[in-house]
Coordinates of C-alpha atoms in Angstrom, one line a residue:
M1 CA 0.0 0.0 0.0
N2 CA 1.5 3.3 -1.1
G3 CA 0.8 6.9 0.0
K4 CA -0.7 8.5 3.1
T5 CA -3.9 7.2 4.7
L6 CA -6.4 9.3 6.6
I7 CA -8.8 7.5 9.0
V8 CA -11.9 9.5 9.6
T9 CA -13.7 8.1 12.6
N10 CA -17.0 8.7 14.4
P11 CA -16.0 8.1 18.1
K12 CA -19.7 7.5 19.0
S13 CA -20.2 4.7 16.4
G14 CA -20.3 1.1 17.6
S15 CA -21.5 2.2 21.1
G16 CA -18.4 4.3 21.5
R17 CA -15.9 1.9 20.0
G18 CA -15.1 4.1 17.0
M19 CA -11.8 5.5 18.2
G20 CA -10.6 2.1 19.4
H21 CA -11.3 0.6 16.0
A22 CA -9.5 3.4 14.3
E23 CA -6.5 3.1 16.6
R24 CA -6.2 -0.7 16.1
A25 CA -6.3 -0.2 12.4
R26 CA -3.7 2.6 12.6
D27 CA -1.4 0.4 14.6
L28 CA -1.4 -2.4 12.1
L29 CA -0.9 0.0 9.2
T30 CA 1.9 1.9 10.8
A31 CA 3.6 -1.4 11.7
N32 CA 3.8 -2.0 8.0
Q33 CA 5.3 1.4 7.2
V34 CA 2.1 3.1 6.1
S35 CA 1.7 6.8 7.0
V36 CA -1.6 7.1 8.9
E37 CA -3.5 10.0 10.6
I38 CA -6.7 9.8 12.5
R39 CA -9.3 12.6 12.6
P40 CA -12.3 12.1 14.9
T41 CA -15.6 13.8 14.0
S42 CA -17.6 15.8 16.5
A43 CA -20.5 16.8 14.4
R44 CA -22.4 15.8 11.3
G45 CA -20.6 17.0 8.2
D46 CA -17.1 16.7 9.7
A47 CA -16.4 13.4 7.9
E48 CA -17.1 15.0 4.5
T49 CA -15.0 18.1 5.4
F50 CA -12.0 16.0 6.5
A51 CA -12.2 13.8 3.5
S52 CA -12.3 16.8 1.2
E53 CA -9.3 18.2 2.9
A54 CA -7.5 14.9 2.4
V55 CA -8.2 15.0 -1.3
N56 CA -6.6 18.4 -1.5
E57 CA -3.7 17.4 0.7
G58 CA -2.7 14.5 -1.5
Y59 CA -3.8 11.5 0.6
A60 CA -4.0 8.2 -1.3
C61 CA -6.8 6.7 0.8
V62 CA -9.5 7.9 3.2
A63 CA -10.8 5.2 5.5
A64 CA -14.3 5.7 6.9
C65 CA -14.4 4.3 10.5
G66 CA -18.1 4.2 11.4
G67 CA -21.4 3.2 9.9
D68 CA -23.1 4.0 6.6
G69 CA -23.6 7.6 7.6
T70 CA -19.9 8.1 7.9
V71 CA -19.3 6.3 4.6
H72 CA -22.0 8.5 3.0
E73 CA -20.2 11.7 4.0
V74 CA -16.7 10.4 2.9
V75 CA -18.1 9.1 -0.4
N76 CA -19.4 12.6 -1.2
A77 CA -15.9 13.9 -0.9
L78 CA -14.1 11.1 -2.8
A79 CA -16.5 10.4 -5.7
G80 CA -14.9 11.1 -9.0
T81 CA -11.4 11.4 -7.6
E82 CA -8.4 9.1 -7.6
V83 CA -8.4 8.8 -3.8
R84 CA -9.5 5.4 -2.6
L85 CA -12.2 4.7 0.0
G86 CA -11.3 2.4 2.8
I87 CA -14.0 1.1 5.2
L88 CA -13.5 0.1 8.8
P89 CA -17.1 -0.9 9.7
C90 CA -18.2 0.2 13.1
G91 CA -21.8 1.4 12.9
R92 CA -25.5 0.4 13.2
G93 CA -25.9 -1.3 9.8
N94 CA -22.6 -1.4 7.9
D95 CA -24.4 -2.2 4.7
F96 CA -21.9 -0.7 2.2
A97 CA -19.1 -2.6 4.0
R98 CA -21.1 -5.8 3.7
A99 CA -21.6 -5.2 -0.1
M100 CA -17.9 -4.6 -0.5
G101 CA -17.0 -7.8 1.4
I102 CA -15.2 -5.9 4.2
P103 CA -14.7 -7.9 7.4
S104 CA -16.1 -6.5 10.7
S105 CA -12.8 -7.0 12.6
P106 CA -10.7 -3.8 12.7
A107 CA -7.5 -5.8 12.1
E108 CA -9.0 -7.7 9.2
A109 CA -10.5 -4.6 7.7
A110 CA -7.1 -2.8 8.0
S111 CA -5.5 -5.8 6.3
V112 CA -7.8 -5.2 3.3
L113 CA -6.3 -1.6 3.1
L114 CA -2.8 -3.0 3.6
R115 CA -3.1 -5.4 0.6
G116 CA -3.8 -2.5 -1.6
H117 CA -6.5 -4.1 -3.9
T118 CA -8.7 -1.6 -5.5
R119 CA -11.9 -1.9 -7.5
Q120 CA -14.1 0.6 -9.2
F121 CA -17.8 0.7 -8.0
D122 CA -20.9 2.6 -9.0
L123 CA -22.7 5.2 -6.9
G124 CA -26.1 6.8 -7.2
K125 CA -26.9 10.4 -7.0
V126 CA -30.0 12.1 -5.6
N127 CA -30.8 15.8 -5.1
G128 CA -27.1 16.6 -5.7
R129 CA -25.8 14.0 -3.1
Y130 CA -24.0 10.7 -3.9
F131 CA -25.2 7.7 -2.1
A132 CA -23.6 4.2 -1.7
T133 CA -26.4 1.9 -0.7
V134 CA -30.2 2.6 -0.9
V135 CA -32.5 5.7 -1.2
T136 CA -35.7 5.2 0.6
L137 CA -39.2 6.8 0.1
G138 CA -42.3 6.2 2.1
F139 CA -42.6 3.8 5.0
D140 CA -38.9 3.0 5.1
S141 CA -37.8 6.6 5.0
E142 CA -40.1 7.4 7.9
V143 CA -38.5 4.5 9.8
A144 CA -35.1 5.9 8.8
R145 CA -36.1 9.3 10.2
L146 CA -36.9 7.7 13.6
V147 CA -33.5 6.0 13.7
Y148 CA -31.7 9.2 12.5
D149 CA -33.5 11.4 15.1
G150 CA -32.4 9.0 17.9
A151 CA -36.0 8.0 18.7
V152 CA -35.0 4.3 18.6
P153 CA -33.7 2.6 21.7
F154 CA -31.8 -0.1 19.8
K155 CA -28.9 -0.7 17.4
G156 CA -28.6 -2.4 14.0
V157 CA -31.5 -4.5 12.7
A158 CA -33.2 -4.2 16.1
A159 CA -33.4 -0.5 15.6
Y160 CA -35.1 -0.9 12.2
L161 CA -37.6 -3.5 13.5
W162 CA -38.5 -1.2 16.4
G163 CA -39.1 1.6 13.9
V164 CA -41.2 -0.7 11.7
A165 CA -43.4 -1.6 14.7
R166 CA -43.9 2.0 15.6
M167 CA -44.7 3.2 12.0
L168 CA -47.2 0.4 11.4
R169 CA -49.7 2.2 13.7
T170 CA -49.8 5.4 11.8
Y171 CA -48.5 5.1 8.2
R172 CA -51.2 5.5 5.4
G173 CA -49.1 5.4 2.2
V174 CA -48.1 8.0 -0.3
G175 CA -49.3 8.7 -3.9
L176 CA -46.2 8.4 -6.1
R177 CA -45.5 9.1 -9.8
M178 CA -42.3 7.3 -10.8
T179 CA -40.7 7.7 -14.1
G180 CA -37.7 5.7 -15.4
D181 CA -36.3 3.5 -18.2
F182 CA -39.4 1.2 -17.6
G183 CA -41.9 4.0 -18.3
T184 CA -44.2 5.8 -15.8
I185 CA -46.0 4.4 -12.9
N186 CA -48.7 6.1 -10.8
Q187 CA -49.4 4.2 -7.6
T188 CA -50.2 4.6 -3.9
V189 CA -47.2 2.9 -2.3
L190 CA -46.1 1.7 1.0
L191 CA -42.5 2.3 -0.1
A192 CA -40.2 2.7 -3.0
A193 CA -36.5 1.8 -2.4
T194 CA -33.8 2.5 -5.0
G195 CA -30.7 0.4 -4.5
N196 CA -27.2 0.7 -5.7
T197 CA -26.5 -2.2 -3.3
S198 CA -29.0 -4.8 -2.2
T199 CA -29.4 -4.1 1.6
Y200 CA -30.1 -1.5 4.1
G201 CA -31.0 -1.4 7.8
G202 CA -28.3 -3.8 8.8
G203 CA -28.8 -6.5 6.1
I204 CA -32.4 -6.2 5.1
K205 CA -32.4 -7.4 1.5
I206 CA -34.8 -4.9 0.0
A207 CA -33.3 -4.9 -3.6
P208 CA -31.8 -8.4 -3.8
N209 CA -30.7 -8.0 -7.5
A210 CA -28.9 -4.7 -7.0
D211 CA -25.2 -4.8 -8.0
P212 CA -22.9 -1.8 -7.4
A213 CA -20.9 -2.7 -10.6
D214 CA -23.6 -3.0 -13.2
G215 CA -24.2 0.7 -14.0
A216 CA -27.8 0.6 -13.0
L217 CA -30.1 1.0 -10.0
D218 CA -32.6 -1.5 -8.8
I219 CA -36.0 -0.4 -7.5
C220 CA -38.3 -2.2 -5.1
L221 CA -41.8 -0.7 -5.2
V222 CA -44.5 -2.0 -2.7
R223 CA -48.1 -1.1 -3.1
M224 CA -49.9 0.1 0.0
M225 CA -51.3 -2.8 2.1
S226 CA -52.8 -3.4 5.5
A227 CA -50.6 -3.7 8.6
G228 CA -51.5 -7.3 8.9
R229 CA -50.3 -8.0 5.3
I230 CA -47.1 -6.0 5.9
L231 CA -46.3 -8.2 8.9
R232 CA -46.8 -11.3 6.8
V233 CA -44.7 -10.1 4.0
F234 CA -41.9 -8.4 5.9
P235 CA -40.0 -11.5 7.1
R236 CA -39.4 -12.4 3.4
V237 CA -37.3 -9.3 3.0
Y238 CA -34.4 -10.8 4.8
W239 CA -33.7 -13.2 2.0
G240 CA -35.3 -11.4 -0.9
G241 CA -38.4 -13.5 -1.0
H242 CA -40.7 -10.5 -0.9
L243 CA -40.2 -10.0 -4.7
N244 CA -42.6 -13.0 -5.2
H245 CA -45.5 -11.1 -3.6
P246 CA -48.2 -9.8 -6.0
S247 CA -48.0 -6.3 -4.4
V248 CA -44.2 -6.0 -4.8
F249 CA -42.6 -4.9 -8.0
S250 CA -39.0 -4.7 -9.2
Y251 CA -37.5 -2.4 -11.9
R252 CA -34.0 -1.6 -13.2
T253 CA -33.1 1.9 -14.5
G254 CA -30.3 4.3 -15.0
R255 CA -32.3 7.3 -14.2
L256 CA -35.4 7.8 -12.0
K257 CA -37.8 10.7 -11.3
L258 CA -40.0 10.6 -8.2
E259 CA -43.0 13.0 -7.8
T260 CA -45.6 13.2 -5.0
E261 CA -48.5 15.5 -4.3
Q262 CA -46.9 16.8 -1.1
P263 CA -43.1 16.8 -0.4
V264 CA -42.0 13.5 1.0
V265 CA -38.7 13.0 2.9
L266 CA -36.0 10.9 1.3
F267 CA -33.1 9.1 3.1
A268 CA -30.0 7.6 1.5
D269 CA -27.4 5.6 3.5
G270 CA -29.5 6.4 6.5
E271 CA -29.0 10.1 6.0
P272 CA -31.6 12.8 5.0
V273 CA -31.1 13.8 1.4
G274 CA -34.0 16.2 0.8
E275 CA -37.6 15.7 -0.4
T276 CA -39.6 14.9 -3.5
P277 CA -39.7 15.9 -6.3
A278 CA -36.3 14.2 -6.9
E279 CA -34.2 12.8 -9.6
I280 CA -32.0 9.8 -9.0
T281 CA -29.3 8.7 -11.3
A282 CA -26.7 5.8 -11.5
V283 CA -23.2 7.0 -11.7
P284 CA -21.1 4.1 -13.0
G285 CA -17.6 3.6 -11.7
A286 CA -17.6 6.8 -9.6
L287 CA -15.7 5.4 -6.6
R288 CA -12.4 3.6 -6.0
V289 CA -12.7 1.2 -3.1
A290 CA -10.1 -0.7 -1.2
S291 CA -11.7 -4.2 -1.2
P292 CA -10.8 -7.9 -0.8
P293 CA -8.8 -9.3 -3.7
P294 CA -11.1 -9.4 -6.7
D295 CA -10.6 -11.3 -10.0
R296 CA -8.5 -8.4 -11.2
D297 CA -7.3 -5.1 -9.9
V298 CA -8.1 -1.6 -11.4

């Protein structure tokens, strides 16, 4: 591995284990003659600022030590540059790390950086922001809002499940006009999830066919249904079996437009990214990622 590495860490991630994860990774890298600096975040937006500075300062790699929110910020600084993204997963969901095949152990994740294998992956873009995993609209974005606002007393998948249980009591659906390569759809929906990768919420396989190297986005659209039916369908999401349900539809597109009668909040990578109306696009090969040895390096 050549060049300087910046580790941007969220000290609060992993129930306060973020700094410890970053330090263990740094120790392994420096023991192998890699120049490493750690910068801890203290507020939202810091990770993107630090990563942008690293690009300007000539760093070869910026490693995001935290969850998908930290990755989201760092990605928005690195997209379209030659600086590699490293991932040291230490968050609620770690869905992008899972998609990249990054181990959860700090030492093993640091070893991925050390080996120096790099691959080019796609990103999506919504309302001017890049995203790495999934954009949510509807029921799941409202659940994401609960998690983001700290109204959820759990971590990981348990946090998402708690949010689902709470939202089931009040959610009534949203009228959506969705236009993409597949045409135009007008439908009252429970949710519409647009995936660059297949999972969110700590491994929930909402878009099982999504591939961050195929140049396209996969959409899962679910018609509005009763709470009882939601509870029957929901367990299937963990293995992608929900796509067989008659109220669930899957589409693939390079560009997507979402319109609703009233503005509806959107979340991407568990972070707020504005409201509808919105345009979402696939950005092929936008990000260089330090990842386990692939069939070939780029």
